[in-house]
Amino acid sequence: MPRGITPRQPSRSGRQDKASRAKERLVKSSSTKTHSSKSGLSGAPVDPSTAKSSKTTAKAPTSTLRKAAIVTKGYNPIAPERVSAILERLDARYPNVVCALHHDSAWELLVATILSAQCTDVRVNMVTPGLFQKYPTPEAFASLQPEDLEDDIRSTGFFRNKSKSLVGAARKIISDFGGDVPRTMDELLTIPGVARKTANVVLGSWFRIADGVVVDTHVQRISRRLELTKNEDPRKIEQDLMQVIPRGHWILFSHQIIHHGRAICIARRPKCSECPLENLCHAADKTWSTVDIHKSAKP
């Protein structure tokens, strides 16, 4: 083979390996010095507790500033002043609102409220006149079998369950309460088809007894939009509202919010530009706003 073109063979002395190991040691040494320099310990081993403390100290000013900003902002959605402002504006817009279900007695209101579950008040008001003409008293309902009522209330939906509730409620009222709708929450809750919402409607709208707050779909949705509660369960929402709304407003507040939900604060597209509560509301789904939006203020 001609001289000068012999392929180079790996060194048997291991010089390449030595060079590679030397390079690795150099890189490692440089990395160690850099880390030591950053830690401020001049090459000494880093104490984990010291490093943690240093990290915490670095974050402290940001945390302090954030807390200070919250205190400075001072926003409290359930502050008495804000709640009072909401109630005053509702009073001005809906001063004399009453229950939308048509009735002439506690029994008729109880029946109408049971029928209103998953149904509009308009539809219930179309059904009840004929129903009460046909069966004018609890005794008349009690004499029926549930299936006898089904055709009369079919258009309200869930008519089989509602028929059972109405007949059961009539029989319970006759057997345990002498034919009169009871006036206490505990007694009302023993009646078939009656939960706290129905009991609150009857107590508040007929007997004028403020034992709780009616929480229907409108009250549930708008109370969350106004940040008066963060709960989704109606029972918990009621308890939250009872804490922030003065007892004297419990009955009227529910009627006002229900009317407000139908007229202005419509679920799919609220009319925020027409709302008397607009600058007190920070709801995340507002269609128009003059105030900051809060992500937590959602229906």
Coordinates of C-alpha atoms in Angstrom, one line a residue:
M1 CA 0.0 0.0 0.0
P2 CA 1.5 3.4 -0.9
R3 CA 2.9 5.4 2.0
G4 CA 0.8 8.1 3.5
I5 CA -2.6 6.6 3.0
T6 CA -2.6 3.9 5.7
P7 CA -5.8 4.1 7.7
R8 CA -5.4 5.4 11.2
Q9 CA -5.8 2.8 13.9
P10 CA -7.1 3.5 17.4
S11 CA -4.2 4.2 19.8
R12 CA -3.2 1.2 21.9
S13 CA -2.0 3.5 24.6
G14 CA -5.6 4.8 25.3
R15 CA -4.8 8.4 24.7
Q16 CA -8.2 9.0 23.3
D17 CA -9.9 7.6 26.4
K18 CA -7.7 9.7 28.6
A19 CA -8.6 12.8 26.7
S20 CA -12.3 12.0 26.9
R21 CA -12.1 11.4 30.6
A22 CA -10.1 14.6 31.1
K23 CA -12.8 16.5 29.2
E24 CA -15.5 15.1 31.3
R25 CA -13.6 16.0 34.5
L26 CA -13.2 19.6 33.2
V27 CA -17.0 20.0 32.4
K28 CA -17.9 18.5 35.8
S29 CA -15.5 20.8 37.6
S30 CA -16.9 23.8 35.7
S31 CA -20.5 22.9 36.6
T32 CA -19.6 22.5 40.3
K33 CA -17.9 25.8 40.5
T34 CA -20.8 27.5 38.7
H35 CA -23.3 26.0 41.2
S36 CA -21.2 26.9 44.1
S37 CA -20.9 30.4 42.9
K38 CA -24.7 30.8 42.5
S39 CA -25.3 29.4 46.0
G40 CA -22.8 31.9 47.5
L41 CA -21.0 29.1 49.4
S42 CA -17.7 29.3 47.4
G43 CA -17.6 25.6 46.5
A44 CA -18.9 24.3 49.8
P45 CA -21.7 21.7 49.7
V46 CA -25.2 23.2 49.5
D47 CA -27.2 22.8 52.6
P48 CA -30.8 21.9 51.5
S49 CA -32.4 23.7 54.5
T50 CA -30.4 26.9 53.7
A51 CA -31.4 26.7 50.0
K52 CA -35.0 26.2 50.9
S53 CA -34.9 29.2 53.2
S54 CA -33.3 31.3 50.6
K55 CA -36.0 30.3 48.1
T56 CA -38.8 31.2 50.5
T57 CA -37.2 34.5 51.2
A58 CA -37.1 35.3 47.5
K59 CA -40.9 34.6 47.1
A60 CA -42.0 36.5 50.3
P61 CA -42.2 40.0 48.8
T62 CA -44.4 38.8 46.0
S63 CA -46.7 37.0 48.4
T64 CA -46.9 40.0 50.7
L65 CA -47.7 42.3 47.8
R66 CA -50.4 40.0 46.6
K67 CA -52.0 39.9 50.1
A68 CA -51.7 43.7 50.4
A69 CA -53.4 44.1 47.1
I70 CA -56.4 42.0 48.2
V71 CA -56.7 44.0 51.4
T72 CA -56.4 47.3 49.5
K73 CA -59.1 46.2 47.0
G74 CA -61.4 45.3 49.9
Y75 CA -64.0 43.5 47.9
N76 CA -66.4 41.4 49.9
P77 CA -69.4 40.1 47.9
I78 CA -71.5 39.5 51.0
A79 CA -70.7 42.8 52.8
P80 CA -73.8 44.3 54.4
E81 CA -73.5 47.4 52.3
R82 CA -73.5 45.5 49.1
V83 CA -76.3 43.3 50.1
S84 CA -78.4 46.3 51.1
A85 CA -77.7 48.0 47.8
I86 CA -78.9 44.9 45.9
L87 CA -82.1 44.7 48.0
E88 CA -82.8 48.4 47.6
R89 CA -82.6 48.2 43.8
L90 CA -84.7 45.0 43.7
D91 CA -87.3 46.8 45.9
A92 CA -87.3 49.8 43.4
R93 CA -87.7 47.6 40.4
Y94 CA -90.1 44.9 41.8
P95 CA -91.8 46.6 44.7
N96 CA -95.0 44.6 45.0
V97 CA -94.3 41.2 43.4
V98 CA -96.2 38.1 44.6
C99 CA -96.1 34.4 43.9
A100 CA -96.8 33.8 40.2
L101 CA -98.8 30.7 40.9
H102 CA -102.6 31.5 41.0
H103 CA -104.3 30.2 44.1
D104 CA -107.1 31.0 46.5
S105 CA -106.1 28.8 49.5
A106 CA -103.1 27.1 51.1
W107 CA -104.2 23.8 49.6
E108 CA -104.4 25.3 46.0
L109 CA -101.0 26.8 46.4
L110 CA -99.6 23.5 47.7
V111 CA -101.0 21.7 44.6
A112 CA -99.8 24.3 42.2
T113 CA -96.3 24.3 43.7
I114 CA -96.1 20.5 43.4
L115 CA -97.2 20.8 39.8
S116 CA -94.6 23.5 39.1
A117 CA -91.6 21.1 39.5
Q118 CA -89.8 21.0 36.1
C119 CA -92.7 23.0 34.6
T120 CA -93.4 26.7 34.0
D121 CA -95.7 28.7 36.2
V122 CA -97.6 29.7 33.0
R123 CA -98.4 26.1 32.2
V124 CA -99.4 25.4 35.8
N125 CA -101.8 28.4 35.8
M126 CA -103.4 27.0 32.6
V127 CA -104.0 23.6 34.3
T128 CA -105.1 24.4 37.8
P129 CA -108.4 26.3 37.1
G130 CA -110.0 23.2 35.6
L131 CA -108.4 20.9 38.1
F132 CA -109.8 22.9 41.1
Q133 CA -113.2 23.1 39.5
K134 CA -113.2 19.4 39.1
Y135 CA -111.7 18.6 42.5
P136 CA -112.3 21.6 44.8
T137 CA -111.1 20.2 48.1
P138 CA -108.4 18.0 49.6
E139 CA -111.2 15.5 50.3
A140 CA -111.9 15.3 46.6
F141 CA -108.3 14.6 45.8
A142 CA -108.1 12.0 48.6
S143 CA -110.9 10.0 47.1
L144 CA -109.1 9.5 43.9
Q145 CA -106.5 7.0 42.7
P146 CA -103.4 8.5 41.3
E147 CA -104.1 7.4 37.8
D148 CA -107.4 9.3 37.9
L149 CA -105.4 12.5 37.9
E150 CA -102.9 11.7 35.2
D151 CA -104.9 13.1 32.2
D152 CA -105.8 16.3 34.1
I153 CA -102.1 17.2 34.8
R154 CA -100.3 15.4 31.9
S155 CA -99.2 18.7 30.3
T156 CA -97.2 19.7 33.4
G157 CA -94.8 16.8 32.9
F158 CA -93.8 13.9 35.3
F159 CA -97.6 13.5 35.7
R160 CA -97.4 10.0 37.2
N161 CA -95.2 11.0 40.1
K162 CA -97.1 14.2 40.6
S163 CA -100.4 12.3 40.6
K164 CA -99.1 10.1 43.4
S165 CA -97.8 13.1 45.3
L166 CA -101.1 15.0 45.1
V167 CA -103.3 12.1 46.2
G168 CA -100.8 11.2 48.9
A169 CA -100.6 14.8 50.1
A170 CA -104.4 15.1 50.3
R171 CA -104.7 11.9 52.3
K172 CA -101.9 12.9 54.7
I173 CA -103.5 16.3 55.3
I174 CA -106.9 14.8 56.0
S175 CA -105.6 12.0 58.3
D176 CA -102.9 13.9 60.2
F177 CA -104.0 17.6 60.0
G178 CA -107.8 17.6 60.0
G179 CA -107.9 18.7 56.3
D180 CA -105.9 21.9 56.9
V181 CA -102.5 22.5 55.4
P182 CA -100.1 22.8 58.4
R183 CA -98.3 26.0 59.2
T184 CA -94.8 24.6 60.2
M185 CA -91.8 23.5 58.2
D186 CA -91.5 20.2 60.1
E187 CA -95.1 19.3 59.5
L188 CA -95.1 20.3 55.9
L189 CA -92.0 18.1 55.2
T190 CA -94.0 15.0 56.2
I191 CA -96.4 15.5 53.3
P192 CA -95.7 13.5 50.1
G193 CA -94.3 15.6 47.3
V194 CA -93.2 18.4 49.7
A195 CA -89.6 19.5 50.1
R196 CA -88.2 22.7 51.5
K197 CA -88.8 24.7 48.4
T198 CA -92.5 23.8 48.3
A199 CA -92.8 24.3 52.1
N200 CA -91.2 27.7 51.9
V201 CA -93.6 28.8 49.1
V202 CA -96.6 27.8 51.1
L203 CA -95.3 29.3 54.4
G204 CA -94.2 32.5 52.8
S205 CA -96.8 33.2 50.2
W206 CA -99.9 32.1 52.1
F207 CA -99.1 32.2 55.8
R208 CA -96.5 35.0 55.6
I209 CA -94.1 33.0 57.7
A210 CA -90.5 33.5 56.9
D211 CA -89.0 30.2 57.8
G212 CA -86.5 30.0 54.9
V213 CA -85.8 31.2 51.4
V214 CA -87.4 29.7 48.3
V215 CA -84.6 28.4 46.0
D216 CA -85.8 27.7 42.6
T217 CA -83.7 27.6 39.4
H218 CA -83.7 31.4 39.1
V219 CA -82.7 32.0 42.7
Q220 CA -80.0 29.3 42.4
R221 CA -78.5 30.8 39.3
I222 CA -78.7 34.5 40.1
S223 CA -77.5 34.1 43.7
R224 CA -74.4 32.5 42.3
R225 CA -74.0 35.2 39.7
L226 CA -74.2 37.9 42.4
E227 CA -71.7 35.9 44.5
L228 CA -74.1 35.6 47.4
T229 CA -73.2 31.9 47.5
K230 CA -70.7 29.6 45.9
N231 CA -72.7 26.4 46.5
E232 CA -74.7 24.5 43.8
D233 CA -76.9 22.4 46.1
P234 CA -80.2 24.2 46.8
R235 CA -80.2 23.3 50.5
K236 CA -76.8 24.9 50.9
I237 CA -77.7 27.9 48.9
E238 CA -80.7 28.5 51.1
Q239 CA -78.5 28.4 54.2
D240 CA -76.1 30.8 52.6
L241 CA -78.9 33.2 51.7
M242 CA -80.4 33.0 55.1
Q243 CA -77.1 34.2 56.5
V244 CA -76.7 37.3 54.3
I245 CA -80.3 38.3 53.5
P246 CA -82.2 39.9 56.5
R247 CA -85.1 37.7 57.6
G248 CA -87.6 40.5 56.8
H249 CA -86.6 40.2 53.1
W250 CA -86.6 36.3 52.8
I251 CA -90.1 36.1 51.3
L252 CA -89.9 39.1 49.0
F253 CA -86.3 38.4 47.9
S254 CA -87.3 35.1 46.3
H255 CA -90.2 36.6 44.4
Q256 CA -88.1 39.5 43.2
I257 CA -85.2 37.3 42.0
I258 CA -87.7 34.9 40.2
H259 CA -89.3 37.9 38.4
H260 CA -85.8 39.3 37.6
G261 CA -84.7 36.0 36.2
R262 CA -87.7 35.9 33.8
A263 CA -87.6 39.5 32.7
I264 CA -83.9 40.6 32.6
C265 CA -81.4 38.1 33.9
I266 CA -82.3 35.4 31.4
A267 CA -80.2 32.3 31.6
R268 CA -79.1 32.1 27.9
R269 CA -78.6 35.8 27.2
P270 CA -79.0 38.2 30.2
K271 CA -80.0 41.7 29.4
C272 CA -77.1 43.3 31.3
S273 CA -77.5 46.7 29.8
E274 CA -81.0 47.0 31.2
C275 CA -80.2 45.5 34.6
P276 CA -80.6 47.6 37.8
L277 CA -77.9 45.5 39.4
E278 CA -75.4 45.8 36.6
N279 CA -72.6 47.7 38.4
L280 CA -73.0 45.4 41.4
C281 CA -72.7 42.2 39.3
H282 CA -69.4 40.7 38.2
A283 CA -70.8 37.6 36.6
A284 CA -68.5 35.8 34.2
D285 CA -71.1 35.5 31.5
K286 CA -72.3 39.1 31.4
T287 CA -73.2 40.4 27.9
W288 CA -72.3 43.9 28.8
S289 CA -70.4 45.3 31.8
T290 CA -69.0 48.5 33.3
V291 CA -67.2 46.7 36.1
D292 CA -64.5 44.0 36.4
I293 CA -65.5 40.4 35.6
H294 CA -64.9 37.7 38.3
K295 CA -64.3 34.2 37.1
S296 CA -65.7 32.8 40.3
A297 CA -69.0 34.7 39.8
K298 CA -70.8 32.1 37.6
P299 CA -74.3 30.6 37.5

